[in-house]
Short mmCIF file of C-alpha atoms (C1' of nucleotides) in Angstrom, two decimals:
data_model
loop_
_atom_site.label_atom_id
_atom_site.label_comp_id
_atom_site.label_asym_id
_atom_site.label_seq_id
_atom_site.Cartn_x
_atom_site.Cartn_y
_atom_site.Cartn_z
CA UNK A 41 27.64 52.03 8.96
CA UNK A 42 25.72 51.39 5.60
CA UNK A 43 24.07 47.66 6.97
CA UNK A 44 22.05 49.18 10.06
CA UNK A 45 19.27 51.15 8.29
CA UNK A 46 16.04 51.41 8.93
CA UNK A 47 13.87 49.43 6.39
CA UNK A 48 12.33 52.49 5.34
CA UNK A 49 15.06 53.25 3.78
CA UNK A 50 15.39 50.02 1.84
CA UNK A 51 13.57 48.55 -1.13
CA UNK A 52 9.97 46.68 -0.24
CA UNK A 53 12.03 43.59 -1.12
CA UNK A 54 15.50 42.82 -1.64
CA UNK A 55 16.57 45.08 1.03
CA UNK A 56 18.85 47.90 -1.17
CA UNK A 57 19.08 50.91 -0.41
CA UNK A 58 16.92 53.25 -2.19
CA UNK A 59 17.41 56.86 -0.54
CA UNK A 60 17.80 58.17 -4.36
CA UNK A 61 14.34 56.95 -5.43
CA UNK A 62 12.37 57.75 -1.81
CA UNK A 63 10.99 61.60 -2.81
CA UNK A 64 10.39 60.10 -7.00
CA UNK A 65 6.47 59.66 -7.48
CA UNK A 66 7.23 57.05 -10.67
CA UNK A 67 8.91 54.80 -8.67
CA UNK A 68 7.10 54.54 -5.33
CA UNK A 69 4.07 54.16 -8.43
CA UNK A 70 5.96 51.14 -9.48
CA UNK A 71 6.92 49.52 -6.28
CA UNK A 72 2.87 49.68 -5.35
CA UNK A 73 1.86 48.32 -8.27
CA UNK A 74 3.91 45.31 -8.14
CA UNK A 75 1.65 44.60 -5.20
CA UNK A 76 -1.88 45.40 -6.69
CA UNK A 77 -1.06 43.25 -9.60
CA UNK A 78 -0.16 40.19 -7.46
CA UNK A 79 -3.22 41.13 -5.54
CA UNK A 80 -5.22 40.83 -8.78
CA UNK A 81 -3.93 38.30 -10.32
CA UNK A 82 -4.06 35.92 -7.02
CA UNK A 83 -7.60 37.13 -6.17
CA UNK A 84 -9.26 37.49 -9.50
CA UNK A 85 -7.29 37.18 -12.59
CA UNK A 86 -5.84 33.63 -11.87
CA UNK A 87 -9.72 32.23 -11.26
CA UNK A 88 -11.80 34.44 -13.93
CA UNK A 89 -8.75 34.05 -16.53
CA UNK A 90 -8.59 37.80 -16.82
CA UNK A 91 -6.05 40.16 -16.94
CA UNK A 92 -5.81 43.79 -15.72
CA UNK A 93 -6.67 45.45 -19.04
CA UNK A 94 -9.66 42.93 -19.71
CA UNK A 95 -11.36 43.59 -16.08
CA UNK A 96 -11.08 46.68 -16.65
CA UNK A 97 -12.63 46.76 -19.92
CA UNK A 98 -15.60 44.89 -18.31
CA UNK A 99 -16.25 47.04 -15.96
CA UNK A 100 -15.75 50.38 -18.21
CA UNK A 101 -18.08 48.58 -21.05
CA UNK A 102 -20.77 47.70 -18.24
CA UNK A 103 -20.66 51.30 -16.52
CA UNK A 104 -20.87 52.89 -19.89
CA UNK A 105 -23.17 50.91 -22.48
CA UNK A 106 -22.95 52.07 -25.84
CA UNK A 107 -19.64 53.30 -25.26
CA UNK A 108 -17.06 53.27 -28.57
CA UNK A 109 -13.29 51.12 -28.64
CA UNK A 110 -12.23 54.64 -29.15
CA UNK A 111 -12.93 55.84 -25.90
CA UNK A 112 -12.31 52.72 -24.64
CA UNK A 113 -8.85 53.32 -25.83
CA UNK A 114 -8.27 56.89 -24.81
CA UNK A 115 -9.74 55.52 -21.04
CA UNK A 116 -6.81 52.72 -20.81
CA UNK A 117 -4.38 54.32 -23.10
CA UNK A 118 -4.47 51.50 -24.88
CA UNK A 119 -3.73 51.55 -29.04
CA UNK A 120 -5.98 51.02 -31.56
CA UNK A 121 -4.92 47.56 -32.77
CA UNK A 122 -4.76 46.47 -29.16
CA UNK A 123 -8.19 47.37 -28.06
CA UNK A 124 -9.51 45.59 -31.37
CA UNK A 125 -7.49 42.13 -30.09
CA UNK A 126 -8.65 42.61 -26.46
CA UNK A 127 -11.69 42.93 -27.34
CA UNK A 128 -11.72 40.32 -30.37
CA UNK A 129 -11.28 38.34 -27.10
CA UNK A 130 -13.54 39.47 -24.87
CA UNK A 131 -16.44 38.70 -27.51
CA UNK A 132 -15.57 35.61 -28.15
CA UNK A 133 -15.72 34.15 -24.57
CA UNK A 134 -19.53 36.06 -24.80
CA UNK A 135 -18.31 38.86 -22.41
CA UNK A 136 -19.59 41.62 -24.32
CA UNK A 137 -20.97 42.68 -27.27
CA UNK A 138 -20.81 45.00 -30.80
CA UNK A 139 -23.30 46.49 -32.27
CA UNK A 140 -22.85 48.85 -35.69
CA UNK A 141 -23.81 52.36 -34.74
CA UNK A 142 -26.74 53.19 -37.26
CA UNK A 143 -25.62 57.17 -37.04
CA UNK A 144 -22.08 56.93 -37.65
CA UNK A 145 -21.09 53.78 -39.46
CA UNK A 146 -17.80 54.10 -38.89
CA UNK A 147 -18.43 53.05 -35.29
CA UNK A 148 -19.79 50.12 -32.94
CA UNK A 149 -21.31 50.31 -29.95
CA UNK A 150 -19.93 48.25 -27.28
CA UNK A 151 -21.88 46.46 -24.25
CA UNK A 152 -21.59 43.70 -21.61
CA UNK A 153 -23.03 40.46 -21.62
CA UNK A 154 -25.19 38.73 -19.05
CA UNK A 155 -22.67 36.62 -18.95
CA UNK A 156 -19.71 39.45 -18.63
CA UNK A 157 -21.74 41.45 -15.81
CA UNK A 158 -21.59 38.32 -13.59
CA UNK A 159 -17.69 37.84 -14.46
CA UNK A 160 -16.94 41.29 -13.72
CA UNK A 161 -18.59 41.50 -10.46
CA UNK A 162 -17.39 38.43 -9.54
CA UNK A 163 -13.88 39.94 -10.16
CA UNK A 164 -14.82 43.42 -8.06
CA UNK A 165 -16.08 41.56 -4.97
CA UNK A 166 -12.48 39.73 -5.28
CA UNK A 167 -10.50 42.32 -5.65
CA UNK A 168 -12.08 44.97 -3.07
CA UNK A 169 -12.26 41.77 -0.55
CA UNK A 170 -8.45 40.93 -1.15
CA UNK A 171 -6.99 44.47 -1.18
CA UNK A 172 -9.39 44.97 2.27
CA UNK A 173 -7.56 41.86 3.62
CA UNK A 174 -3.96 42.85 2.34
CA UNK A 175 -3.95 46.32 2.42
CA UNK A 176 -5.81 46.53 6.17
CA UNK A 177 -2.25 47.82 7.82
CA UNK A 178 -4.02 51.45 6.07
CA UNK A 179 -6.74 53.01 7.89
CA UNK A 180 -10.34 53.36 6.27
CA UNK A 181 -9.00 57.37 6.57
CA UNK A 182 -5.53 56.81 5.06
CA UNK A 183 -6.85 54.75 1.96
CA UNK A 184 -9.52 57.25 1.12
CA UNK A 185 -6.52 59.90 0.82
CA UNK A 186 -4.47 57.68 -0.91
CA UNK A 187 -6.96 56.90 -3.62
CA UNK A 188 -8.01 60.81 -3.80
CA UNK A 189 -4.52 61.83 -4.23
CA UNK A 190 -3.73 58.58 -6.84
CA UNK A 191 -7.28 60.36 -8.58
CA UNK A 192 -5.77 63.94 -8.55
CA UNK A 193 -2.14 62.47 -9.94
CA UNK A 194 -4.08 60.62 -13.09
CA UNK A 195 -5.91 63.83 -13.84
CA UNK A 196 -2.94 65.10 -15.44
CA UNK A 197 -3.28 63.03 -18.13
CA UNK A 198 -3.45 64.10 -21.67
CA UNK A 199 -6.75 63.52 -22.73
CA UNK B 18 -28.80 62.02 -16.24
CA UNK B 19 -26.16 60.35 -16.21
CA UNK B 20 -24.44 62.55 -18.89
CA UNK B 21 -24.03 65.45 -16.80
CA UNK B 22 -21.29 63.74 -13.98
CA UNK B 23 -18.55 65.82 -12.15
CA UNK B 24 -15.20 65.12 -13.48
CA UNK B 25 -14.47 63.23 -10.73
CA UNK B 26 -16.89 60.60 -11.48
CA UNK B 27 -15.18 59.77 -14.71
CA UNK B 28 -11.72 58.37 -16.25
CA UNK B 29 -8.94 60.84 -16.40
CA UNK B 30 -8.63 60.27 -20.49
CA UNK B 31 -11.81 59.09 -22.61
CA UNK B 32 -14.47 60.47 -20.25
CA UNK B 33 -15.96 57.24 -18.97
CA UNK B 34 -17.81 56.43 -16.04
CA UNK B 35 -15.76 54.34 -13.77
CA UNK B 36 -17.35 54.29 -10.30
CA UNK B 37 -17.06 51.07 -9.62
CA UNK B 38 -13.60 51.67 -9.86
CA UNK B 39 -13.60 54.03 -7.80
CA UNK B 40 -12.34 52.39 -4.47
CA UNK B 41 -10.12 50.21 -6.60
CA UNK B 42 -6.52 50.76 -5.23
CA UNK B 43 -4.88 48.34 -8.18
CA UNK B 44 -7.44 50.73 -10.90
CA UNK B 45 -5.82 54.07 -9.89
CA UNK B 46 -2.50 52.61 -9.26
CA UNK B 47 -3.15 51.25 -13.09
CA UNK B 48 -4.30 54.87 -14.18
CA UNK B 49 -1.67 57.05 -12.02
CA UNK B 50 1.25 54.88 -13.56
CA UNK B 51 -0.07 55.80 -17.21
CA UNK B 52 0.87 59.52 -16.20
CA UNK B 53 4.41 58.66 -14.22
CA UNK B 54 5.80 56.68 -17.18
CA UNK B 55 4.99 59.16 -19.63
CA UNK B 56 6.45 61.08 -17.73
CA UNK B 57 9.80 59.29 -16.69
CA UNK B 58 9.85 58.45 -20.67
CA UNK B 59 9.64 62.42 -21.99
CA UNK B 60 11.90 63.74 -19.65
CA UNK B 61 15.03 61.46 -19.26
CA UNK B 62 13.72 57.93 -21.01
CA UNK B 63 13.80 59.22 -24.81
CA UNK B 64 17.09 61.35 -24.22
CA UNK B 65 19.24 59.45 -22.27
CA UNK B 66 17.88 56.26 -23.91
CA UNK B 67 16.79 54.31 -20.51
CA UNK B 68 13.61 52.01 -19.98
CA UNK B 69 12.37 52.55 -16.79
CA UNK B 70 13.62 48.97 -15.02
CA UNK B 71 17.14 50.12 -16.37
CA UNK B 72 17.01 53.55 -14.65
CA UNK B 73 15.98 51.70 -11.28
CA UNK B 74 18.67 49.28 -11.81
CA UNK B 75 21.21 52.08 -12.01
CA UNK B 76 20.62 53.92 -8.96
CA UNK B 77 20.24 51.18 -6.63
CA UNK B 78 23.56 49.72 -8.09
CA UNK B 79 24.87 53.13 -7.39
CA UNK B 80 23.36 53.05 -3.63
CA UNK B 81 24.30 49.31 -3.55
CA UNK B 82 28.00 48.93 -4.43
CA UNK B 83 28.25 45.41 -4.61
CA UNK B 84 24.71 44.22 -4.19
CA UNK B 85 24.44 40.96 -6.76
CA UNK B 86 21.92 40.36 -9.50
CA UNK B 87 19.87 38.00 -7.34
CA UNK B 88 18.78 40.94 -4.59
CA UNK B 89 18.74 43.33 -7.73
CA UNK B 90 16.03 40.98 -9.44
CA UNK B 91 14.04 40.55 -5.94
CA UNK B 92 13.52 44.52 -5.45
CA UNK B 93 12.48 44.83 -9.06
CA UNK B 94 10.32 41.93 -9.23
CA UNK B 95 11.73 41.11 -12.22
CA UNK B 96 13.14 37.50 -13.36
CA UNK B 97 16.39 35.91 -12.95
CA UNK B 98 17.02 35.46 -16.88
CA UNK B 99 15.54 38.90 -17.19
CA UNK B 100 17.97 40.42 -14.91
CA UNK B 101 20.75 38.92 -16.47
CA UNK B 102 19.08 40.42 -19.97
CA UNK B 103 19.37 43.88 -18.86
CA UNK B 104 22.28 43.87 -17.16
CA UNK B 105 23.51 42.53 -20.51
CA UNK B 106 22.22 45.53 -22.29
CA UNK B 107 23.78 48.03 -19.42
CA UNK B 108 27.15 46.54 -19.66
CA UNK B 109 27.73 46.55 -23.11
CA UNK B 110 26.82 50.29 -22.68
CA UNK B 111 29.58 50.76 -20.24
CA UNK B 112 27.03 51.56 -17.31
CA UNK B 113 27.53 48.83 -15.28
CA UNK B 114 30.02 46.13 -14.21
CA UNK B 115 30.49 42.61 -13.29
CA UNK B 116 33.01 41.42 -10.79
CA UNK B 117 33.14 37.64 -9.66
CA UNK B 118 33.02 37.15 -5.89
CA UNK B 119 36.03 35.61 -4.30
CA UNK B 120 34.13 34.64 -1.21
CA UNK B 121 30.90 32.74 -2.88
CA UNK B 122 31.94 32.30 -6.79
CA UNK B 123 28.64 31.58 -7.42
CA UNK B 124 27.74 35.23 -7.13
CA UNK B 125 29.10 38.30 -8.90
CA UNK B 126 29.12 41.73 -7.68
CA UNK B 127 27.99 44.80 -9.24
CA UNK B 128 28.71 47.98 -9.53
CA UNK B 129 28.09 51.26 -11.34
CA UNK B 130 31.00 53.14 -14.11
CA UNK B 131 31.86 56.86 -13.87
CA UNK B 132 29.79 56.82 -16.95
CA UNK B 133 26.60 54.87 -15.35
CA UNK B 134 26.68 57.37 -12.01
CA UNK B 135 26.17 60.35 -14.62
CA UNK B 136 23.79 59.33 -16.64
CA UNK B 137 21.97 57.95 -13.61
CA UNK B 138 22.29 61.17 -11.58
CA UNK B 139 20.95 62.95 -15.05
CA UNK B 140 18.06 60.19 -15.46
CA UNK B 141 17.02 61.75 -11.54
CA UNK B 142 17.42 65.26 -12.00
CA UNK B 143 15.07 65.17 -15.11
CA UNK B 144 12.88 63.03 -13.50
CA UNK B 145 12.92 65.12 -10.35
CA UNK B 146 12.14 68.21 -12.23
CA UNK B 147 9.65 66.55 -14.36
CA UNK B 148 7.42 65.45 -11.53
CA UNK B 149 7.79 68.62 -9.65
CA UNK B 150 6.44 70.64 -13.51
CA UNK B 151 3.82 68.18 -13.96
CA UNK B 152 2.74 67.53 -10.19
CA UNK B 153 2.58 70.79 -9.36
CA UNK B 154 -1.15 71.17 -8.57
CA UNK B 155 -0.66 68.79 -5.47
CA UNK B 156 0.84 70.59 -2.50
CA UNK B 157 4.44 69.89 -0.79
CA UNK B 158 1.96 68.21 1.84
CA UNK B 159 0.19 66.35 -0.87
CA UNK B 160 2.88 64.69 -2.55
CA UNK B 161 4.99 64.22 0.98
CA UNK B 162 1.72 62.00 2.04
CA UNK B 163 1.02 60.10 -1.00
CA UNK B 164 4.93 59.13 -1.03
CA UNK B 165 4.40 57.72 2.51
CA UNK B 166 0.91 56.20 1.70
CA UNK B 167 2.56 54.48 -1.58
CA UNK B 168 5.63 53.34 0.62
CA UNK B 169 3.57 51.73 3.18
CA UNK B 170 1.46 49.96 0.41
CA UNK B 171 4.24 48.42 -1.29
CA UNK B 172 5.48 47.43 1.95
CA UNK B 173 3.03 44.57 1.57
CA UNK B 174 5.43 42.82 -0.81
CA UNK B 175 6.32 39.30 -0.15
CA UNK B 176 10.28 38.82 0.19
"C1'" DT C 83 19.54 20.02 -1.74
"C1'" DA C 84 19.31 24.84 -2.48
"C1'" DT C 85 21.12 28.95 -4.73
"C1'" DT C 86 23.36 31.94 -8.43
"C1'" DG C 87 23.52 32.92 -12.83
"C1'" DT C 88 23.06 31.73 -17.82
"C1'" DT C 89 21.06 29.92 -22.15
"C1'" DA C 90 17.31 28.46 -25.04
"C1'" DT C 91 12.76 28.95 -26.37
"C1'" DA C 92 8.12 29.96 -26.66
"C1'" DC C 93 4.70 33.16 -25.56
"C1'" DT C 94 2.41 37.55 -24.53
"C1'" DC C 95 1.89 42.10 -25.40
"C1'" DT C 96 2.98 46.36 -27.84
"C1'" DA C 97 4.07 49.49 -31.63
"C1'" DT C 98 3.91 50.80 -36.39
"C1'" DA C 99 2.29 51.05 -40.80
"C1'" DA C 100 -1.03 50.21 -44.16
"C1'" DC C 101 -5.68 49.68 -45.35
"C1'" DT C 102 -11.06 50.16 -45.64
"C1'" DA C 103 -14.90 52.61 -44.78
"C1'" DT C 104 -17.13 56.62 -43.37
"C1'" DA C 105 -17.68 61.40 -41.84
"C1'" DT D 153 -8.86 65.65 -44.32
"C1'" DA D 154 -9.80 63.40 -40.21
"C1'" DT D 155 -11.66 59.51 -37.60
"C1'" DA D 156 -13.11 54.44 -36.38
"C1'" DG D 157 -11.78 50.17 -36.76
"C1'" DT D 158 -9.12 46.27 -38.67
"C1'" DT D 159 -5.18 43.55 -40.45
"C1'" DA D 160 -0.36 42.42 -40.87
"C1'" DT D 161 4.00 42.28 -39.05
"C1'" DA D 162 7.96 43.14 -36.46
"C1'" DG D 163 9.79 43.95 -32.04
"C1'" DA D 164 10.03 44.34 -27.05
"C1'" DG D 165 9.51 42.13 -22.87
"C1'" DT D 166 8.25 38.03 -20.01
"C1'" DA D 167 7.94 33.30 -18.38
"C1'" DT D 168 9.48 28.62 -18.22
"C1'" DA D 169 12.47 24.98 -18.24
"C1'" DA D 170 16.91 23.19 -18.39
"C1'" DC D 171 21.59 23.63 -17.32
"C1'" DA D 172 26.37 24.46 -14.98
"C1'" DA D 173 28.73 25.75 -11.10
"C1'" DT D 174 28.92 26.34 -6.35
"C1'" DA D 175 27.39 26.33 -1.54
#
DNA sequence: TATTGTTATACTCTATAACTATA
DNA sequence: TATAGTTATAGAGTATAACAATA
C-alpha cells in the first residue's frame, strides 16, 4: 500500500516519502540546490579551485568595478569578517584588486584582475555548458520561467 | 549609463549588477535559498529550536516509519557520520528513536516520538504559513509551477 | 567484499565581539 | 553616532579515514 508510489512522491534520492514537504518552497529550494552545487563544483569549482561564494564574487567584482566589500556583502549576505577573508583570498591568488577610495577613506574600491576576468569566464562557460548538458530534460521555455520565478522569490529579500 | 538599470538587472540585496548571472540556475538557486532559510529560521527554526536538516529529518522519519539512517543520509545528501551526529542531537531531545533490526542487525530503524510528530507538524505549519505571508506576491499558479520546475530539477540527483 | 553505523580528528566556514579609522 | 573594514576567537558543520559488526 505505502511501497507502490509514484516517484514523484518520493525524495530525488533515497526514495522516502516526502508528501509533507511537496507544496514547502524551502525545501524543494534545498533539494535543487544539492544538484547545482554538484554541478558547480564538478564543472568549475573542482578545476578553477573555487567555491560558490568566490565565483560569485568574481563575477559581481568584474560586472561592477569600483564596487565596495560592503555591498559585496549585502549582495551575498555574507558578514563582514567573512567577505574580508574571502577576499583576503581572492587577492592573494591576483584575482582582484583594492584600491583606497580617495573620497571616503573608510572604504576600498574593489576590481578584477586580468588574471580573475579569465578565471571567471572560464568558470561561466563551465557552468552554463554543464547545467545546459544536465539540466536539458527542461525546455529552453520551462528554464526561462524557472529562473524568472527563482528572480521574483529572491526579491523578497531584505535589503 | 549603466547606473540607471531596472531592478531586474541587479542583485536582490546590495544593488549590484549581476547579468552574467543572470541565466545561472545554481546563482538564483544560491540567492532564492538566502530568502527560504531566513525564512524557515524566523518562523519555526528560532522557536522550536530546529536547524533546517533536523526539520527535514523529522518529517520524512514521520512519513518513513522505519526508514534507516543510511536512506535518511542519501535523501539529505548529508554524510554517514553526520547523520549519525544529528540523529544524536534529536534523540537525546526525545524526537526520535532507534530500534535495532532483527532481520539485518546491521541496520537500525527509526522512527519519530509523540513528542517529535508535534513539534514536526508545528515546524510545517509555521513554515507553511510563513511562505504563504512572505510569497504572497507570486500567484497560486506561480508557486504551483516553480514547485514542479524545482522538483523536476532536483530530479537530476544521482542515487 | 560490500554495507551499516560509529568514533576520532582535522578542516572549513560562520558568528560574535572588539577594535581602528573615518564620516 | 553610524559606517567600512579588520582582527581575534569560539563554535557550528563537514569531510575523511579508520574501525567493528554484519551481510
Amino acid at each position: 500500500m505505502t511501497e507502490r508510489r509514484t516517484s514523484k512522491e518520493l525524495t530525488p534520492a533515497g526514495r522516502l516519502a516526502e508528501a509533507g514537504l511537496h507544496e514547502i518552497i524551502g525545501y524543494q529550494i534545498a533539494q535543487a540546490s544539492i544538484v547545482t552545487l554538484t554541478v558547480f563544483q564538478r564543472a568549475a569549482g573542482a578545476a578553477l579551485e573555487l567555491r560558490p561564494v568566490e565565483y560569485t564574487m568574481l563575477v559581481l567584482v568584474n560586472e561592477n568595478p569600483g564596487g565596495t566589500a560592503a555591498r559585496l556583502a549585502r549582495a551575498l549576505a555574507v558578514s563582514a569578517p567573512n567577505i574580508t577573508m574571502w577576499l583576503d583570498k581572492l587577492q592573494r591568488r591576483g584575482l582582484v584588486r583594492r584600491e583606497a577610495s580617495e573620497t571616503d577613506r573608510r572604504t576600498q574600491h574593489l576590481y578584477i584582475t586580468d588574471k580573475g576576468r579569465k578565471v571567471a569566464e572560464e568558470a561561466t562557460r563551465r557552468v552554463v555548458e554543464a547545467e545546459r548538458h544536465v539540466f536539458s530534460h527542461l525546455s529552453m521555455g520551462e528554464r526561462a520561467i524557472l529562473l524568472e520565478l527563482l528572480r521574483k522569490l529572491a526579491l523578497k529579500r531584505a535589503d
